[in-house]
Amino acid sequence: MKVCLDTNVFITIKNKEEDFESCIKILNAIEEKRIEGSVSTIVLAEVLVGFYIKNEKNEANRFLSSAILNFDVVPVNLDITQMAAQIRVQYGIKLPDAIITASSINSNSDYFITYNKT
């Protein structure tokens, strides 16, 4: 089984928000290779912004190293770009969210895990 994670999964853990324990279980399953994980480069950038705002460069480097080691990192390519534009128009979501959704589809993930309310 392959899951693609949204930015808010990582933010939920970092901020110890509601459901952060569930998010940790998902990450543990990926790290232990019980499930396969994928993540868009947009997700990585969004999470890194949070670290850089707080000047947490060491944590940012650890996060990025762990992501590269444990996830199929999906770069934005022309197929994803075209699909994201179509998703944005059809569903009216923000472009970064459309790119992340298109990346999940492009990576052949079985599930897309997000904590977005809409």
Coordinates of C-alpha atoms in Angstrom, one line a residue:
M1 CA 0.0 0.0 0.0
K2 CA 1.2 3.5 -0.9
V3 CA 0.1 6.7 0.8
C4 CA 0.9 10.3 -0.1
L5 CA 1.0 12.8 2.7
D6 CA -0.1 16.4 2.8
T7 CA 1.7 19.2 4.4
N8 CA -0.6 19.3 7.4
V9 CA 0.4 15.8 8.5
F10 CA 3.9 17.0 9.2
I11 CA 2.6 20.3 10.7
T12 CA 0.2 18.4 13.0
I13 CA 3.2 16.5 14.4
K14 CA 5.5 19.5 14.7
N15 CA 2.8 21.5 16.6
K16 CA 1.5 18.5 18.5
E17 CA -2.0 19.3 17.4
E18 CA -5.1 17.2 17.7
D19 CA -4.5 13.8 16.0
F20 CA -0.7 14.2 16.1
E21 CA -0.4 10.6 17.5
S22 CA -2.2 9.2 14.5
C23 CA 0.2 11.1 12.2
I24 CA 3.2 9.7 14.1
K25 CA 1.8 6.2 13.6
I26 CA 1.6 6.8 9.9
L27 CA 5.2 8.1 9.7
N28 CA 6.4 5.2 11.8
A29 CA 4.8 2.7 9.5
I30 CA 6.5 4.4 6.5
E31 CA 9.9 4.5 8.3
E32 CA 9.5 0.8 9.2
K33 CA 8.6 0.0 5.5
R34 CA 5.2 -1.4 6.5
I35 CA 3.7 1.0 4.0
E36 CA 5.2 3.0 1.2
G37 CA 5.1 6.8 1.4
S38 CA 5.2 9.6 -1.1
V39 CA 5.4 13.3 -0.8
S40 CA 5.4 16.2 -3.2
T41 CA 8.3 18.6 -3.4
I42 CA 5.7 21.3 -2.6
V43 CA 5.0 19.6 0.7
L44 CA 8.7 19.6 1.5
A45 CA 9.0 23.3 0.7
E46 CA 5.9 24.2 2.8
V47 CA 7.2 22.3 5.8
L48 CA 10.7 23.8 5.4
V49 CA 9.2 27.3 5.4
G50 CA 8.0 26.7 9.0
F51 CA 11.5 25.6 10.1
Y52 CA 13.2 28.6 8.4
I53 CA 10.8 31.1 9.8
K54 CA 11.8 30.0 13.3
N55 CA 15.5 29.8 12.3
E56 CA 15.5 26.0 12.9
K57 CA 18.0 25.1 10.2
N58 CA 19.3 21.9 11.9
E59 CA 15.7 20.7 12.3
A60 CA 15.0 21.6 8.6
N61 CA 18.1 19.6 7.5
R62 CA 17.0 16.6 9.6
F63 CA 13.5 16.7 8.2
L64 CA 14.7 16.9 4.6
S65 CA 17.2 14.1 5.1
S66 CA 14.5 11.9 6.7
A67 CA 12.1 12.7 3.9
I68 CA 14.6 11.8 1.2
L69 CA 15.4 8.6 2.9
N70 CA 11.9 7.4 3.7
F71 CA 9.7 8.8 0.9
D72 CA 9.2 8.7 -2.8
V73 CA 9.7 12.4 -3.4
V74 CA 7.6 13.5 -6.3
P75 CA 9.0 16.5 -8.2
V76 CA 6.7 18.8 -10.2
N77 CA 6.9 17.8 -13.9
L78 CA 4.8 18.8 -16.9
D79 CA 2.2 16.0 -16.4
I80 CA 1.7 17.2 -12.8
T81 CA 1.6 20.8 -13.9
Q82 CA -1.2 20.1 -16.4
M83 CA -3.2 17.9 -14.0
A84 CA -2.8 20.5 -11.2
A85 CA -4.2 23.3 -13.5
Q86 CA -7.2 21.1 -14.3
I87 CA -7.8 20.2 -10.6
R88 CA -7.6 23.9 -9.7
V89 CA -10.1 24.9 -12.3
Q90 CA -12.5 22.0 -11.6
Y91 CA -12.5 22.2 -7.8
G92 CA -11.4 25.8 -7.1
I93 CA -8.7 24.9 -4.7
K94 CA -5.4 26.8 -4.2
L95 CA -2.7 26.0 -6.7
P96 CA -0.3 24.5 -4.1
D97 CA -3.0 22.1 -3.0
A98 CA -3.8 21.2 -6.6
I99 CA -0.2 20.5 -7.3
I100 CA 0.0 18.2 -4.2
T101 CA -3.2 16.4 -5.2
A102 CA -1.8 15.9 -8.7
S103 CA 1.4 14.6 -7.3
S104 CA -0.5 12.1 -5.3
I105 CA -2.3 10.9 -8.3
N106 CA 0.8 10.8 -10.4
S107 CA 2.7 8.8 -7.8
N108 CA 0.0 6.1 -8.0
S109 CA -0.7 6.4 -4.3
D110 CA -3.5 4.3 -3.0
Y111 CA -4.5 7.0 -0.4
F112 CA -3.9 10.7 0.1
I113 CA -3.7 11.6 3.7
T114 CA -4.7 15.2 4.7
Y115 CA -6.2 17.0 7.6
N116 CA -7.7 19.8 5.5
K117 CA -11.2 20.5 6.5
T118 CA -12.3 21.4 2.9

